[in-house]
Structures are given as structure tokens and as C-alpha cells.
mmCIF file of C-alpha atoms and ligand atoms in Angstrom:
data_model
loop_
_atom_site.group_PDB
_atom_site.id
_atom_site.type_symbol
_atom_site.label_atom_id
_atom_site.label_comp_id
_atom_site.label_asym_id
_atom_site.label_seq_id
_atom_site.Cartn_x
_atom_site.Cartn_y
_atom_site.Cartn_z
ATOM 1 C CA MET A 1 -50.304 56.856 118.905
ATOM 2 C CA HIS A 2 -46.899 56.445 117.300
ATOM 3 C CA ALA A 3 -44.315 59.088 116.555
ATOM 4 C CA MET A 4 -40.783 59.574 115.291
ATOM 5 C CA VAL A 5 -39.223 61.228 118.335
ATOM 6 C CA LEU A 6 -35.981 63.201 118.613
ATOM 7 C CA LYS A 7 -34.716 62.113 122.029
ATOM 8 C CA LYS A 8 -31.274 63.690 121.819
ATOM 9 C CA LEU A 9 -30.072 66.547 119.603
ATOM 10 C CA GLY A 10 -28.058 65.258 116.666
ATOM 11 C CA ALA A 11 -29.371 61.699 117.056
ATOM 12 C CA ALA A 12 -31.648 59.765 114.715
ATOM 13 C CA LEU A 13 -35.400 59.963 115.330
ATOM 14 C CA GLU A 14 -36.816 56.912 117.127
ATOM 15 C CA TRP A 15 -40.104 55.154 116.351
ATOM 16 C CA THR A 16 -41.942 55.392 119.666
ATOM 17 C CA GLU A 17 -45.339 54.367 121.000
ATOM 18 C CA LEU A 18 -46.943 57.092 123.136
ATOM 19 C CA ALA A 19 -50.147 57.279 125.131
ATOM 20 C CA ASP A 20 -53.033 59.024 123.339
ATOM 21 C CA ARG A 21 -53.551 62.511 124.768
ATOM 22 C CA GLN A 22 -56.863 64.252 125.146
ATOM 23 C CA PRO A 23 -57.012 67.827 123.844
ATOM 24 C CA GLY A 24 -57.045 70.422 126.634
ATOM 25 C CA PRO A 25 -59.117 73.621 126.641
ATOM 26 C CA GLY A 26 -58.669 75.450 123.337
ATOM 27 C CA GLU A 27 -56.947 72.467 121.727
ATOM 28 C CA ILE A 28 -57.802 69.960 119.028
ATOM 29 C CA ARG A 29 -56.478 66.473 118.398
ATOM 30 C CA VAL A 30 -55.709 65.729 114.778
ATOM 31 C CA ASN A 31 -55.167 62.391 113.060
ATOM 32 C CA VAL A 32 -52.185 63.147 110.849
ATOM 33 C CA ALA A 33 -52.702 62.258 107.185
ATOM 34 C CA ALA A 34 -49.488 63.827 105.859
ATOM 35 C CA CYS A 35 -46.618 65.901 107.219
ATOM 36 C CA GLY A 36 -44.080 67.696 105.064
ATOM 37 C CA VAL A 37 -40.375 67.660 105.822
ATOM 38 C CA CYS A 38 -38.740 71.085 105.929
ATOM 39 C CA HIS A 39 -35.148 72.329 106.133
ATOM 40 C CA THR A 40 -36.022 73.700 109.550
ATOM 41 C CA ASP A 41 -36.545 70.117 110.736
ATOM 42 C CA LEU A 42 -32.872 69.523 109.920
ATOM 43 C CA HIS A 43 -31.906 72.563 111.998
ATOM 44 C CA VAL A 44 -34.024 71.261 114.901
ATOM 45 C CA VAL A 45 -32.526 67.766 114.692
ATOM 46 C CA ASP A 46 -28.996 69.147 114.385
ATOM 47 C CA GLY A 47 -29.484 71.394 117.439
ATOM 48 C CA GLU A 48 -28.850 74.577 115.443
ATOM 49 C CA LEU A 49 -31.874 76.417 116.881
ATOM 50 C CA PRO A 50 -31.833 77.722 120.464
ATOM 51 C CA ASP A 51 -33.815 76.097 123.280
ATOM 52 C CA PRO A 52 -35.716 73.289 121.562
ATOM 53 C CA LYS A 53 -38.048 71.104 123.607
ATOM 54 C CA VAL A 54 -36.324 67.718 123.899
ATOM 55 C CA PRO A 55 -37.613 65.092 123.456
ATOM 56 C CA ILE A 56 -39.571 66.561 120.575
ATOM 57 C CA ILE A 57 -41.715 65.243 117.738
ATOM 58 C CA PRO A 58 -40.601 67.345 114.739
ATOM 59 C CA GLY A 59 -42.785 68.325 111.786
ATOM 60 C CA HIS A 60 -44.717 71.515 111.100
ATOM 61 C CA GLU A 61 -46.405 70.976 107.745
ATOM 62 C CA ILE A 62 -49.287 68.914 109.056
ATOM 63 C CA VAL A 63 -52.456 67.943 107.216
ATOM 64 C CA GLY A 64 -54.990 65.840 109.065
ATOM 65 C CA ARG A 65 -58.513 65.495 110.356
ATOM 66 C CA ILE A 66 -59.795 66.607 113.725
ATOM 67 C CA ASP A 67 -60.774 63.619 115.847
ATOM 68 C CA ALA A 68 -61.307 65.285 119.239
ATOM 69 C CA ILE A 69 -62.044 68.836 120.358
ATOM 70 C CA GLY A 70 -61.225 70.428 123.718
ATOM 71 C CA ALA A 71 -63.402 72.743 125.745
ATOM 72 C CA GLY A 72 -64.054 76.211 124.380
ATOM 73 C CA VAL A 73 -63.050 75.535 120.759
ATOM 74 C CA GLU A 74 -65.356 77.233 118.292
ATOM 75 C CA GLY A 75 -65.698 77.107 114.526
ATOM 76 C CA LEU A 76 -64.124 73.668 114.006
ATOM 77 C CA HIS A 77 -65.738 70.250 113.952
ATOM 78 C CA VAL A 78 -64.726 66.608 114.280
ATOM 79 C CA GLY A 79 -63.830 65.170 110.869
ATOM 80 C CA GLU A 80 -62.811 68.543 109.429
ATOM 81 C CA ARG A 81 -59.537 68.650 107.491
ATOM 82 C CA VAL A 82 -57.075 71.184 108.877
ATOM 83 C CA GLY A 83 -53.504 72.292 108.373
ATOM 84 C CA ILE A 84 -51.170 72.977 111.281
ATOM 85 C CA PRO A 85 -48.245 75.300 110.562
ATOM 86 C CA TRP A 86 -44.966 76.277 112.211
ATOM 87 C CA LEU A 87 -46.530 79.029 114.327
ATOM 88 C CA GLY A 88 -48.218 76.917 116.983
ATOM 89 C CA HIS A 89 -49.141 79.470 119.642
ATOM 90 C CA THR A 90 -48.638 83.125 120.501
ATOM 91 C CA CYS A 91 -49.085 84.966 123.786
ATOM 92 C CA GLY A 92 -51.576 87.514 122.441
ATOM 93 C CA VAL A 93 -50.437 90.271 124.797
ATOM 94 C CA CYS A 94 -46.815 91.195 124.004
ATOM 95 C CA PRO A 95 -46.107 94.386 122.002
ATOM 96 C CA TYR A 96 -45.656 92.377 118.784
ATOM 97 C CA CYS A 97 -48.912 90.477 119.181
ATOM 98 C CA ALA A 98 -50.624 93.783 119.965
ATOM 99 C CA ARG A 99 -49.473 95.343 116.687
ATOM 100 C CA SER A 100 -50.332 92.479 114.313
ATOM 101 C CA GLN A 101 -46.783 91.144 114.218
ATOM 102 C CA GLU A 102 -47.545 87.866 115.946
ATOM 103 C CA ASN A 103 -44.801 86.254 113.850
ATOM 104 C CA LEU A 104 -42.394 88.096 116.183
ATOM 105 C CA CYS A 105 -44.224 87.212 119.441
ATOM 106 C CA ASP A 106 -42.027 87.303 122.556
ATOM 107 C CA ARG A 107 -43.450 84.039 123.920
ATOM 108 C CA PRO A 108 -44.410 81.887 120.955
ATOM 109 C CA LEU A 109 -44.552 78.128 120.559
ATOM 110 C CA PHE A 110 -43.431 76.571 117.307
ATOM 111 C CA THR A 111 -44.795 73.276 116.043
ATOM 112 C CA GLY A 112 -42.179 70.560 115.907
ATOM 113 C CA TYR A 113 -39.623 72.723 117.745
ATOM 114 C CA THR A 114 -41.009 73.923 121.061
ATOM 115 C CA ARG A 115 -44.251 71.953 120.950
ATOM 116 C CA ASP A 116 -44.770 68.487 119.479
ATOM 117 C CA GLY A 117 -45.406 68.319 115.766
ATOM 118 C CA GLY A 118 -46.549 66.025 113.007
ATOM 119 C CA PHE A 119 -43.985 63.252 112.523
ATOM 120 C CA ALA A 120 -46.644 61.155 114.239
ATOM 121 C CA THR A 121 -49.957 59.435 113.728
ATOM 122 C CA ALA A 122 -51.704 62.116 115.801
ATOM 123 C CA THR A 123 -50.959 65.537 117.243
ATOM 124 C CA ILE A 124 -52.476 68.090 119.590
ATOM 125 C CA ALA A 125 -52.692 71.678 118.355
ATOM 126 C CA ASP A 126 -53.858 75.062 119.612
ATOM 127 C CA ALA A 127 -57.141 75.326 117.705
ATOM 128 C CA ARG A 128 -56.629 79.030 116.961
ATOM 129 C CA PHE A 129 -53.550 78.201 114.883
ATOM 130 C CA ALA A 130 -55.124 75.481 112.724
ATOM 131 C CA PHE A 131 -56.257 76.407 109.222
ATOM 132 C CA PRO A 132 -59.385 74.763 107.768
ATOM 133 C CA LEU A 133 -58.241 73.319 104.402
ATOM 134 C CA GLY A 134 -61.519 72.317 102.776
ATOM 135 C CA GLU A 135 -61.649 69.251 100.565
ATOM 136 C CA THR A 136 -59.793 70.413 97.442
ATOM 137 C CA GLY A 137 -56.404 68.772 96.858
ATOM 138 C CA SER A 138 -54.784 65.675 98.313
ATOM 139 C CA ASP A 139 -53.322 65.596 101.825
ATOM 140 C CA VAL A 140 -49.824 64.972 100.464
ATOM 141 C CA ALA A 141 -50.013 67.765 97.882
ATOM 142 C CA LEU A 142 -51.231 70.277 100.476
ATOM 143 C CA ALA A 143 -48.656 69.512 103.182
ATOM 144 C CA PRO A 144 -45.775 71.552 101.678
ATOM 145 C CA LEU A 145 -48.018 74.606 101.509
ATOM 146 C CA LEU A 146 -48.081 74.739 105.324
ATOM 147 C CA CYS A 147 -44.492 75.976 105.644
ATOM 148 C CA ALA A 148 -42.677 76.087 102.306
ATOM 149 C CA GLY A 149 -45.740 77.773 100.836
ATOM 150 C CA LEU A 150 -46.535 80.028 103.778
ATOM 151 C CA ILE A 151 -43.021 81.248 104.519
ATOM 152 C CA GLY A 152 -42.476 81.579 100.792
ATOM 153 C CA TRP A 153 -45.641 83.660 100.524
ATOM 154 C CA ARG A 154 -44.603 85.973 103.340
ATOM 155 C CA SER A 155 -41.184 86.341 101.693
ATOM 156 C CA LEU A 156 -42.791 87.143 98.356
ATOM 157 C CA VAL A 157 -44.992 89.835 99.905
ATOM 158 C CA ILE A 158 -41.979 91.356 101.662
ATOM 159 C CA ALA A 159 -39.942 91.219 98.437
ATOM 160 C CA GLY A 160 -42.338 93.859 97.061
ATOM 161 C CA GLU A 161 -44.067 94.096 93.721
ATOM 162 C CA GLY A 162 -41.067 94.170 91.385
ATOM 163 C CA LYS A 163 -41.431 92.192 88.178
ATOM 164 C CA ASN A 164 -38.076 90.452 87.965
ATOM 165 C CA LEU A 165 -37.773 88.080 90.896
ATOM 166 C CA GLY A 166 -34.735 85.957 91.707
ATOM 167 C CA LEU A 167 -35.092 82.785 93.786
ATOM 168 C CA TYR A 168 -31.912 81.355 95.294
ATOM 169 C CA GLY A 169 -32.178 77.699 96.296
ATOM 170 C CA TYR A 170 -34.801 75.858 94.302
ATOM 171 C CA GLY A 171 -36.397 73.439 96.740
ATOM 172 C CA ALA A 172 -39.801 73.108 98.351
ATOM 173 C CA ALA A 173 -40.451 76.818 98.938
ATOM 174 C CA ALA A 174 -39.118 78.147 95.627
ATOM 175 C CA HIS A 175 -41.001 75.640 93.495
ATOM 176 C CA ILE A 176 -44.269 76.801 95.083
ATOM 177 C CA ILE A 177 -43.505 80.507 95.087
ATOM 178 C CA ALA A 178 -42.288 80.500 91.474
ATOM 179 C CA GLN A 179 -45.785 79.391 90.474
ATOM 180 C CA VAL A 180 -47.378 82.149 92.558
ATOM 181 C CA ALA A 181 -45.025 84.769 91.127
ATOM 182 C CA LYS A 182 -45.690 83.613 87.567
ATOM 183 C CA TRP A 183 -49.445 83.741 88.218
ATOM 184 C CA GLN A 184 -48.953 87.323 89.408
ATOM 185 C CA GLY A 185 -47.312 88.152 86.071
ATOM 186 C CA ARG A 186 -43.735 88.273 87.308
ATOM 187 C CA THR A 187 -40.653 86.839 85.662
ATOM 188 C CA VAL A 188 -38.792 84.291 87.802
ATOM 189 C CA PHE A 189 -35.059 83.750 87.665
ATOM 190 C CA ALA A 190 -33.991 80.569 89.484
ATOM 191 C CA PHE A 191 -30.549 80.102 90.970
ATOM 192 C CA THR A 192 -29.282 76.664 91.976
ATOM 193 C CA ARG A 193 -25.965 75.176 93.040
ATOM 194 C CA PRO A 194 -23.545 75.784 90.143
ATOM 195 C CA GLY A 195 -23.766 72.883 87.701
ATOM 196 C CA ASP A 196 -27.017 71.453 89.094
ATOM 197 C CA VAL A 197 -28.638 71.155 85.672
ATOM 198 C CA ALA A 198 -31.310 68.730 86.924
ATOM 199 C CA THR A 199 -32.700 71.284 89.389
ATOM 200 C CA GLN A 200 -32.381 74.017 86.765
ATOM 201 C CA ALA A 201 -34.536 71.943 84.403
ATOM 202 C CA PHE A 202 -37.011 71.374 87.263
ATOM 203 C CA ALA A 203 -37.161 75.139 87.848
ATOM 204 C CA ARG A 204 -37.857 75.852 84.166
ATOM 205 C CA ARG A 205 -40.610 73.251 84.195
ATOM 206 C CA LEU A 206 -42.306 74.864 87.208
ATOM 207 C CA GLY A 207 -42.441 78.568 86.601
ATOM 208 C CA ALA A 208 -38.933 79.916 86.047
ATOM 209 C CA THR A 209 -38.137 81.831 82.849
ATOM 210 C CA TRP A 210 -34.402 81.477 83.381
ATOM 211 C CA ALA A 211 -32.411 79.085 85.532
ATOM 212 C CA GLY A 212 -28.702 79.020 86.190
ATOM 213 C CA GLY A 213 -26.019 78.651 88.829
ATOM 214 C CA SER A 214 -25.868 81.018 91.789
ATOM 215 C CA ASP A 215 -22.514 82.242 90.437
ATOM 216 C CA GLU A 216 -24.099 83.309 87.136
ATOM 217 C CA THR A 217 -25.355 86.759 86.159
ATOM 218 C CA PRO A 218 -29.039 86.677 85.177
ATOM 219 C CA PRO A 219 -29.920 88.124 81.740
ATOM 220 C CA GLN A 220 -31.843 90.982 83.407
ATOM 221 C CA ARG A 221 -31.356 92.971 86.599
ATOM 222 C CA LEU A 222 -33.530 91.690 89.438
ATOM 223 C CA ASP A 223 -36.033 93.920 91.247
ATOM 224 C CA ALA A 224 -35.897 91.584 94.233
ATOM 225 C CA ALA A 225 -34.409 88.284 95.287
ATOM 226 C CA ILE A 226 -35.457 85.737 97.887
ATOM 227 C CA ILE A 227 -32.804 83.458 99.364
ATOM 228 C CA PHE A 228 -34.331 80.129 100.423
ATOM 229 C CA ALA A 229 -31.002 78.295 100.645
ATOM 230 C CA THR A 230 -29.277 78.332 104.023
ATOM 231 C CA VAL A 231 -26.013 79.578 102.537
ATOM 232 C CA GLY A 232 -24.709 82.971 103.670
ATOM 233 C CA ASP A 233 -22.389 83.176 100.634
ATOM 234 C CA LEU A 234 -25.494 83.833 98.527
ATOM 235 C CA VAL A 235 -26.208 87.192 100.189
ATOM 236 C CA PRO A 236 -23.504 89.210 98.389
ATOM 237 C CA LEU A 237 -24.279 87.364 95.135
ATOM 238 C CA ALA A 238 -27.956 88.297 95.391
ATOM 239 C CA LEU A 239 -27.137 91.909 96.276
ATOM 240 C CA LYS A 240 -24.950 92.035 93.182
ATOM 241 C CA ALA A 241 -27.854 90.801 91.033
ATOM 242 C CA VAL A 242 -30.507 93.306 92.215
ATOM 243 C CA ARG A 243 -30.974 96.768 90.754
ATOM 244 C CA LYS A 244 -30.677 100.083 92.613
ATOM 245 C CA GLY A 245 -33.378 100.188 95.289
ATOM 246 C CA GLY A 246 -33.829 96.416 94.992
ATOM 247 C CA ARG A 247 -34.454 94.137 97.923
ATOM 248 C CA VAL A 248 -32.901 90.869 99.055
ATOM 249 C CA VAL A 249 -35.036 88.771 101.412
ATOM 250 C CA CYS A 250 -33.481 86.019 103.524
ATOM 251 C CA ALA A 251 -36.261 83.492 104.116
ATOM 252 C CA GLY A 252 -34.473 80.862 106.172
ATOM 253 C CA ILE A 253 -34.567 80.473 109.931
ATOM 254 C CA HIS A 254 -30.878 79.603 109.914
ATOM 255 C CA MET A 255 -28.055 80.535 107.579
ATOM 256 C CA SER A 256 -24.311 80.000 107.512
ATOM 257 C CA ASP A 257 -22.271 83.156 108.166
ATOM 258 C CA ILE A 258 -22.494 85.890 105.571
ATOM 259 C CA PRO A 259 -19.024 86.735 104.244
ATOM 260 C CA SER A 260 -17.911 90.350 104.373
ATOM 261 C CA PHE A 261 -18.615 92.255 101.179
ATOM 262 C CA PRO A 262 -17.922 95.728 99.763
ATOM 263 C CA TYR A 263 -20.404 98.384 100.844
ATOM 264 C CA GLN A 264 -20.845 99.118 97.143
ATOM 265 C CA LEU A 265 -23.149 96.071 96.934
ATOM 266 C CA LEU A 266 -25.594 97.569 99.440
ATOM 267 C CA TRP A 267 -25.197 101.172 98.307
ATOM 268 C CA GLU A 268 -27.887 102.868 96.182
ATOM 269 C CA GLU A 269 -30.692 101.936 98.557
ATOM 270 C CA ARG A 270 -30.521 98.214 98.127
ATOM 271 C CA GLN A 271 -32.174 96.540 101.100
ATOM 272 C CA LEU A 272 -31.321 93.347 102.919
ATOM 273 C CA VAL A 273 -34.062 91.958 105.185
ATOM 274 C CA SER A 274 -35.060 88.689 106.803
ATOM 275 C CA VAL A 275 -38.435 87.032 107.169
ATOM 276 C CA ALA A 276 -39.392 85.305 110.395
ATOM 277 C CA ASN A 277 -42.199 82.791 110.838
ATOM 278 C CA LEU A 278 -45.722 83.660 109.721
ATOM 279 C CA THR A 279 -48.882 85.286 110.956
ATOM 280 C CA ARG A 280 -52.293 83.641 110.818
ATOM 281 C CA GLN A 281 -53.290 86.318 108.322
ATOM 282 C CA ASP A 282 -50.479 85.126 106.002
ATOM 283 C CA GLY A 283 -52.010 81.659 106.191
ATOM 284 C CA ILE A 284 -55.520 82.853 105.481
ATOM 285 C CA ASP A 285 -54.345 84.983 102.523
ATOM 286 C CA PHE A 286 -52.170 82.301 100.987
ATOM 287 C CA LEU A 287 -54.427 79.288 101.519
ATOM 288 C CA ARG A 288 -57.339 81.219 99.997
ATOM 289 C CA LEU A 289 -55.262 81.969 96.896
ATOM 290 C CA ALA A 290 -53.563 78.565 96.496
ATOM 291 C CA PRO A 291 -56.501 76.686 94.897
ATOM 292 C CA GLU A 292 -57.179 79.642 92.586
ATOM 293 C CA ILE A 293 -53.581 79.607 91.371
ATOM 294 C CA GLY A 294 -53.709 75.830 90.994
ATOM 295 C CA ILE A 295 -50.332 75.315 92.635
ATOM 296 C CA VAL A 296 -48.760 71.982 91.781
ATOM 297 C CA THR A 297 -46.443 70.598 94.441
ATOM 298 C CA GLU A 298 -43.781 68.077 93.527
ATOM 299 C CA THR A 299 -43.657 65.601 96.392
ATOM 300 C CA THR A 300 -41.727 62.493 97.353
ATOM 301 C CA ARG A 301 -43.560 60.282 99.851
ATOM 302 C CA TYR A 302 -41.967 58.385 102.689
ATOM 303 C CA PRO A 303 -43.687 56.193 105.270
ATOM 304 C CA LEU A 304 -43.561 57.933 108.663
ATOM 305 C CA ILE A 305 -41.248 55.253 110.021
ATOM 306 C CA ARG A 306 -38.666 56.269 107.358
ATOM 307 C CA ALA A 307 -38.477 59.891 108.510
ATOM 308 C CA ASN A 308 -34.718 59.587 109.039
ATOM 309 C CA GLN A 309 -34.285 58.637 105.381
ATOM 310 C CA ALA A 310 -36.410 61.601 104.309
ATOM 311 C CA LEU A 311 -34.241 63.942 106.390
ATOM 312 C CA ALA A 312 -31.044 62.407 104.973
ATOM 313 C CA ASP A 313 -32.330 62.730 101.403
ATOM 314 C CA LEU A 314 -33.337 66.357 102.025
ATOM 315 C CA ARG A 315 -29.901 67.098 103.423
ATOM 316 C CA ALA A 316 -28.228 65.535 100.382
ATOM 317 C CA GLY A 317 -30.601 67.168 97.874
ATOM 318 C CA ARG A 318 -31.664 63.765 96.537
ATOM 319 C CA PHE A 319 -35.150 64.839 95.376
ATOM 320 C CA ASP A 320 -36.786 67.852 93.750
ATOM 321 C CA GLY A 321 -39.626 69.640 95.516
ATOM 322 C CA ALA A 322 -40.742 68.453 98.945
ATOM 323 C CA ALA A 323 -40.635 65.265 101.009
ATOM 324 C CA VAL A 324 -43.868 64.282 102.745
ATOM 325 C CA LEU A 325 -44.318 61.660 105.462
ATOM 326 C CA VAL A 326 -47.459 59.550 105.521
ATOM 327 C CA PRO A 327 -48.415 57.407 108.533
HETATM 328 ZN ZN1 LIG B 1 -46.893 87.693 121.820
HETATM 329 ZN ZN1 LIG B 2 -40.589 74.854 107.683
#
């Protein structure tokens, strides 16, 4: 197999030939057909997340077909198309696992961060954390659903049922979740970098009723806002835009420092919460709904060997929607 391997934090990924591995007990081996590129991959590469496995193969939005099955795996078969998400393993016994909060597990493994991921021609996964994807939709179109979609979905659920929803940072996650929110009958207000009229037009095309700069006041008060951008400065702006009792959800795994702000912005029962990871139930709920909603993902393809270019383009905001690597 071949992979784009991060051998040193902060360095470029290196095209590397590796020995094929056999799946161990409870594992599957998957031939990767597509792997999305996520902001979290940038945080992994940049060394902004604690205790990564190094060397590591990044990538946690994997779509592929099972080509080998380890002992004890049930309910999956060779040739089946599966998706492998960020949550790669949980301990099953800690207090969080015991109370259906496996997203907060004390001893988890995360795909492409603490276990090898999908910037590769093949990967080994814990079979219990692979989602059967069926045959509807192309591999490339489905890949962004595995993190941008799933984390976005969890964020949307946690944002509550309010009608007016603000989305700050209109990239891979927001462009999926705007379509879900619209399908649910909500009104989406999209916030981009001030002056980024191209992304604002993209947002209006894919679900948003209004789009403007993050420094602008939306035409209506928001019931909730989700911040997908990794910019702490957006937190007080979002709090300012939500109504009394409204909720601001921070969806990113990493964010720059939040500037101090007057208590007045939080007062009147506004809530500020974060969303961490996903549970398998989130995946089952969202992936069941996705074909029904008919989510359209805007993707830019890169050959696997050009993963560094995909990461650079993501960092610079050079495409709308999501980048997807194909072997
Ligand atoms: Zn646990
Ligand atoms: Zn991700």
C-alpha cells in the first residue's frame, strides 16, 4: 500500500510505500476510494492537537470497500462500501462510554490522529466504528459527510430547534448543514470573512437565505449559531447576534483564543457550548437522513499524491466546499 505520511509535525506529508497489513481481531481492511480533507487535518499536521501518533497517516473522512475481515467481525462483508469517521475506537467501559457519551470517551482513538487514517490506498479500521454506506451516491460526494457532515449534524442537534440559524465559516461543514437545516424548514444566515462575496454567493446557492460578513448584523435575530471557523473572535460576534436564551455552538476541535467580552453578551440566558467528536448513533442518524435530504456536496478532487496541495489550498481558502483525495 501507499500513503501520504506525516513523519514530523509541521512537515510536508511524504509519499511512502508501506507493507500491507492484515486486519486483526475485530478489524477490517478497506481499500480507500476517497478521503475528504478536513480542517482538523491541518491542526494535526501543524501539531496543534495534543499527543498525536507520529508518524501518522492523516485523514478521517474515508469511503472505501472492505477487502479483508479480521476474526470476530460480524455484520460486514468483503466488497461492502463503508465510511470510516473521526471516532475510530472507544474503550466501552469508562463513565462516558457507559452513559452513551462515547464522543467523550476517556481512552478513545481518532482516525488520522491517534490511529492511521485514509490519506492512503488502504486502511485498517475497528469494524464497530465503520458505517455501511450502501450504493447510493459517489465515493467522492459521500466523503465529506463522514466528518464535515457528522460533526455538523451533531452541532445542529445541539443548537436546538430554533428557526433562525446562523452559520459562521462557510466551508465543508456549513455547506452540508445549511442544506439539512433548510430541509428541516429553518432559515439559514451565513457569515463569511468580511468581503468574501464569492463564498457569500456560494452560501446563497446552497441553502442560505442571507449571507454576509461576520462583522455584519443579520436582518433577524438568530435563535442559534454554529461556529465552524476556527476563529475565537467570532464567539462574541455570534453571541451578539443571538436572541435572549439563544445558543452559540463552537463546532471546531481547535480555535484561536476567544477575546474578552462584556458579560452583557452572555446575559439573559444565552448559552455558549462546544461540540466534541461524534457518537456512532450520530452517524447512524445522519447517514440515514442524508440520502432522503438529497445533500449535494461541492467537492474539489486531488490525487492522493497531491495531499499537500489540498491542505495548502484548504488553509488558503482556495476552493468552496470540500477537498477530497482519490488514490
Ligand atoms: Zn470510554
Ligand atoms: Zn474532520
